[in-house]
Amino acid sequence: MINRAVLMLSYKQSAVDWINEADPYNSPEVTLSSVNEEKTVYLVAHEITETPKELEAWVKLNCEVLFENELYGWYVDETLWPKKRNWTLFKKWFSYECHSVVEDTVGAPILDLGA
């Protein structure tokens, strides 16, 4: 087990509507089901999962970064992104779940491959 928890966002229909409307050349249109088949997994500090209130506070504090990461996954052109990326819109577009038990089965160091 490692000292991390896993946070995953699920898209709501409002976000799917934006994905389909933001780019007129998007074909075929994505569906709520298809957009949630593969999720980005965010490793977070294990401590934020101790209470639902602490988890919500962390997600709220970091919602802009999470929001931008998800938007970038769809469109790198930031002019297509919603201008107001706040907690209210985040809650309309995403639900989230967190799992506090993460087991590393590889047995090798965890490397940052994004750098």
PDB file of C-alpha atoms in Angstrom:
ATOM      1  CA  MET A   1       0.000   0.000   0.000  1.00  0.00           C
ATOM      2  CA  ILE A   2       1.177   3.512  -0.719  1.00  0.00           C
ATOM      3  CA  ASN A   3       0.491   6.749   1.115  1.00  0.00           C
ATOM      4  CA  ARG A   4      -1.768   8.129  -1.593  1.00  0.00           C
ATOM      5  CA  ALA A   5      -5.452   8.065  -2.392  1.00  0.00           C
ATOM      6  CA  VAL A   6      -7.065   8.063  -5.821  1.00  0.00           C
ATOM      7  CA  LEU A   7      -9.411  10.804  -6.973  1.00  0.00           C
ATOM      8  CA  MET A   8     -11.497  10.279 -10.120  1.00  0.00           C
ATOM      9  CA  LEU A   9     -13.844  12.703 -11.812  1.00  0.00           C
ATOM     10  CA  SER A  10     -16.962  11.618 -13.654  1.00  0.00           C
ATOM     11  CA  TYR A  11     -18.471  13.870 -16.273  1.00  0.00           C
ATOM     12  CA  LYS A  12     -22.069  15.023 -16.002  1.00  0.00           C
ATOM     13  CA  GLN A  13     -24.326  15.758 -18.967  1.00  0.00           C
ATOM     14  CA  SER A  14     -23.574  19.518 -18.804  1.00  0.00           C
ATOM     15  CA  ALA A  15     -19.905  18.829 -19.516  1.00  0.00           C
ATOM     16  CA  VAL A  16     -20.764  16.428 -22.336  1.00  0.00           C
ATOM     17  CA  ASP A  17     -22.991  19.090 -23.888  1.00  0.00           C
ATOM     18  CA  TRP A  18     -20.075  21.546 -23.784  1.00  0.00           C
ATOM     19  CA  ILE A  19     -17.691  19.015 -25.367  1.00  0.00           C
ATOM     20  CA  ASN A  20     -20.100  18.510 -28.250  1.00  0.00           C
ATOM     21  CA  GLU A  21     -20.881  22.222 -28.680  1.00  0.00           C
ATOM     22  CA  ALA A  22     -17.366  23.650 -28.297  1.00  0.00           C
ATOM     23  CA  ASP A  23     -16.021  22.162 -31.505  1.00  0.00           C
ATOM     24  CA  PRO A  24     -18.345  22.035 -34.511  1.00  0.00           C
ATOM     25  CA  TYR A  25     -16.057  19.495 -36.188  1.00  0.00           C
ATOM     26  CA  ASN A  26     -16.326  17.019 -33.318  1.00  0.00           C
ATOM     27  CA  SER A  27     -17.648  13.867 -34.906  1.00  0.00           C
ATOM     28  CA  PRO A  28     -19.073  11.600 -33.768  1.00  0.00           C
ATOM     29  CA  GLU A  29     -20.604  13.295 -30.752  1.00  0.00           C
ATOM     30  CA  VAL A  30     -19.538  11.912 -27.398  1.00  0.00           C
ATOM     31  CA  THR A  31     -22.082  10.538 -24.969  1.00  0.00           C
ATOM     32  CA  LEU A  32     -22.194  10.545 -21.194  1.00  0.00           C
ATOM     33  CA  SER A  33     -21.396   6.859 -21.233  1.00  0.00           C
ATOM     34  CA  SER A  34     -18.472   7.120 -23.643  1.00  0.00           C
ATOM     35  CA  VAL A  35     -16.877  10.111 -21.921  1.00  0.00           C
ATOM     36  CA  ASN A  36     -16.797   8.253 -18.604  1.00  0.00           C
ATOM     37  CA  GLU A  37     -15.297   4.997 -19.923  1.00  0.00           C
ATOM     38  CA  GLU A  38     -11.715   6.157 -19.303  1.00  0.00           C
ATOM     39  CA  LYS A  39     -11.001   8.464 -16.383  1.00  0.00           C
ATOM     40  CA  THR A  40      -7.908  10.321 -15.387  1.00  0.00           C
ATOM     41  CA  VAL A  41      -6.743   9.061 -12.008  1.00  0.00           C
ATOM     42  CA  TYR A  42      -5.312  11.700  -9.707  1.00  0.00           C
ATOM     43  CA  LEU A  43      -3.078  10.563  -6.881  1.00  0.00           C
ATOM     44  CA  VAL A  44      -3.748  12.744  -3.861  1.00  0.00           C
ATOM     45  CA  ALA A  45      -2.568  12.886  -0.262  1.00  0.00           C
ATOM     46  CA  HIS A  46      -4.078  10.079   1.752  1.00  0.00           C
ATOM     47  CA  GLU A  47      -4.921  12.509   4.562  1.00  0.00           C
ATOM     48  CA  ILE A  48      -7.561  14.407   2.569  1.00  0.00           C
ATOM     49  CA  THR A  49      -9.813  11.354   2.585  1.00  0.00           C
ATOM     50  CA  GLU A  50     -10.283  11.217   6.348  1.00  0.00           C
ATOM     51  CA  THR A  51     -13.688  12.925   6.174  1.00  0.00           C
ATOM     52  CA  PRO A  52     -16.003  13.843   3.295  1.00  0.00           C
ATOM     53  CA  LYS A  53     -15.707  17.490   4.383  1.00  0.00           C
ATOM     54  CA  GLU A  54     -11.894  17.425   4.070  1.00  0.00           C
ATOM     55  CA  LEU A  55     -12.135  15.795   0.656  1.00  0.00           C
ATOM     56  CA  GLU A  56     -14.624  18.387  -0.564  1.00  0.00           C
ATOM     57  CA  ALA A  57     -12.450  21.211   0.767  1.00  0.00           C
ATOM     58  CA  TRP A  58      -9.444  19.832  -1.120  1.00  0.00           C
ATOM     59  CA  VAL A  59     -11.384  19.379  -4.376  1.00  0.00           C
ATOM     60  CA  LYS A  60     -12.835  22.880  -4.036  1.00  0.00           C
ATOM     61  CA  LEU A  61      -9.369  24.357  -3.414  1.00  0.00           C
ATOM     62  CA  ASN A  62      -7.947  22.516  -6.443  1.00  0.00           C
ATOM     63  CA  CYS A  63     -10.969  22.565  -8.745  1.00  0.00           C
ATOM     64  CA  GLU A  64      -9.440  25.080 -11.173  1.00  0.00           C
ATOM     65  CA  VAL A  65      -6.369  22.892 -11.761  1.00  0.00           C
ATOM     66  CA  LEU A  66      -8.509  19.775 -12.111  1.00  0.00           C
ATOM     67  CA  PHE A  67     -10.902  21.647 -14.397  1.00  0.00           C
ATOM     68  CA  GLU A  68      -8.119  22.893 -16.667  1.00  0.00           C
ATOM     69  CA  ASN A  69      -6.519  19.472 -16.862  1.00  0.00           C
ATOM     70  CA  GLU A  70      -9.792  17.915 -17.979  1.00  0.00           C
ATOM     71  CA  LEU A  71     -10.493  20.706 -20.486  1.00  0.00           C
ATOM     72  CA  TYR A  72      -7.000  20.392 -21.926  1.00  0.00           C
ATOM     73  CA  GLY A  73      -7.698  16.712 -22.521  1.00  0.00           C
ATOM     74  CA  TRP A  74     -10.463  17.751 -24.911  1.00  0.00           C
ATOM     75  CA  TYR A  75      -9.251  20.986 -26.452  1.00  0.00           C
ATOM     76  CA  VAL A  76      -5.798  22.533 -26.218  1.00  0.00           C
ATOM     77  CA  ASP A  77      -7.216  25.785 -27.595  1.00  0.00           C
ATOM     78  CA  GLU A  78      -8.055  27.636 -24.390  1.00  0.00           C
ATOM     79  CA  THR A  79     -10.315  30.073 -26.254  1.00  0.00           C
ATOM     80  CA  LEU A  80     -12.831  27.217 -26.478  1.00  0.00           C
ATOM     81  CA  TRP A  81     -12.851  26.799 -22.703  1.00  0.00           C
ATOM     82  CA  PRO A  82     -15.544  28.347 -20.510  1.00  0.00           C
ATOM     83  CA  LYS A  83     -14.391  31.704 -19.147  1.00  0.00           C
ATOM     84  CA  LYS A  84     -15.730  31.146 -15.616  1.00  0.00           C
ATOM     85  CA  ARG A  85     -14.145  27.968 -14.343  1.00  0.00           C
ATOM     86  CA  ASN A  86     -15.257  28.099 -10.745  1.00  0.00           C
ATOM     87  CA  TRP A  87     -16.527  25.733  -8.068  1.00  0.00           C
ATOM     88  CA  THR A  88     -20.167  26.239  -9.105  1.00  0.00           C
ATOM     89  CA  LEU A  89     -19.506  25.199 -12.704  1.00  0.00           C
ATOM     90  CA  PHE A  90     -17.194  22.397 -11.573  1.00  0.00           C
ATOM     91  CA  LYS A  91     -20.029  20.846  -9.540  1.00  0.00           C
ATOM     92  CA  LYS A  92     -22.394  21.133 -12.533  1.00  0.00           C
ATOM     93  CA  TRP A  93     -19.904  19.383 -14.811  1.00  0.00           C
ATOM     94  CA  PHE A  94     -18.288  16.773 -12.561  1.00  0.00           C
ATOM     95  CA  SER A  95     -18.903  14.431  -9.719  1.00  0.00           C
ATOM     96  CA  TYR A  96     -15.949  12.911  -7.931  1.00  0.00           C
ATOM     97  CA  GLU A  97     -15.058   9.868  -5.948  1.00  0.00           C
ATOM     98  CA  CYS A  98     -12.044   9.026  -3.894  1.00  0.00           C
ATOM     99  CA  HIS A  99     -10.545   5.699  -2.911  1.00  0.00           C
ATOM    100  CA  SER A 100      -8.162   5.644   0.016  1.00  0.00           C
ATOM    101  CA  VAL A 101      -6.692   2.169  -0.434  1.00  0.00           C
ATOM    102  CA  VAL A 102      -4.084   2.150  -3.206  1.00  0.00           C
ATOM    103  CA  GLU A 103      -1.838  -0.867  -3.606  1.00  0.00           C
ATOM    104  CA  ASP A 104       1.290  -0.681  -5.727  1.00  0.00           C
ATOM    105  CA  THR A 105       1.729  -4.089  -7.373  1.00  0.00           C
ATOM    106  CA  VAL A 106       4.729  -3.174  -9.527  1.00  0.00           C
ATOM    107  CA  GLY A 107       7.508  -3.251  -6.937  1.00  0.00           C
ATOM    108  CA  ALA A 108       9.552  -0.567  -8.687  1.00  0.00           C
ATOM    109  CA  PRO A 109       9.908   3.144  -7.892  1.00  0.00           C
ATOM    110  CA  ILE A 110       7.083   5.423  -8.949  1.00  0.00           C
ATOM    111  CA  LEU A 111       8.464   7.806 -11.582  1.00  0.00           C
ATOM    112  CA  ASP A 112       7.126  11.103 -12.862  1.00  0.00           C
ATOM    113  CA  LEU A 113       6.762  10.444 -16.592  1.00  0.00           C
ATOM    114  CA  GLY A 114       5.227  13.863 -17.259  1.00  0.00           C
ATOM    115  CA  ALA A 115       8.409  15.828 -16.642  1.00  0.00           C
TER     116      ALA A 115
END
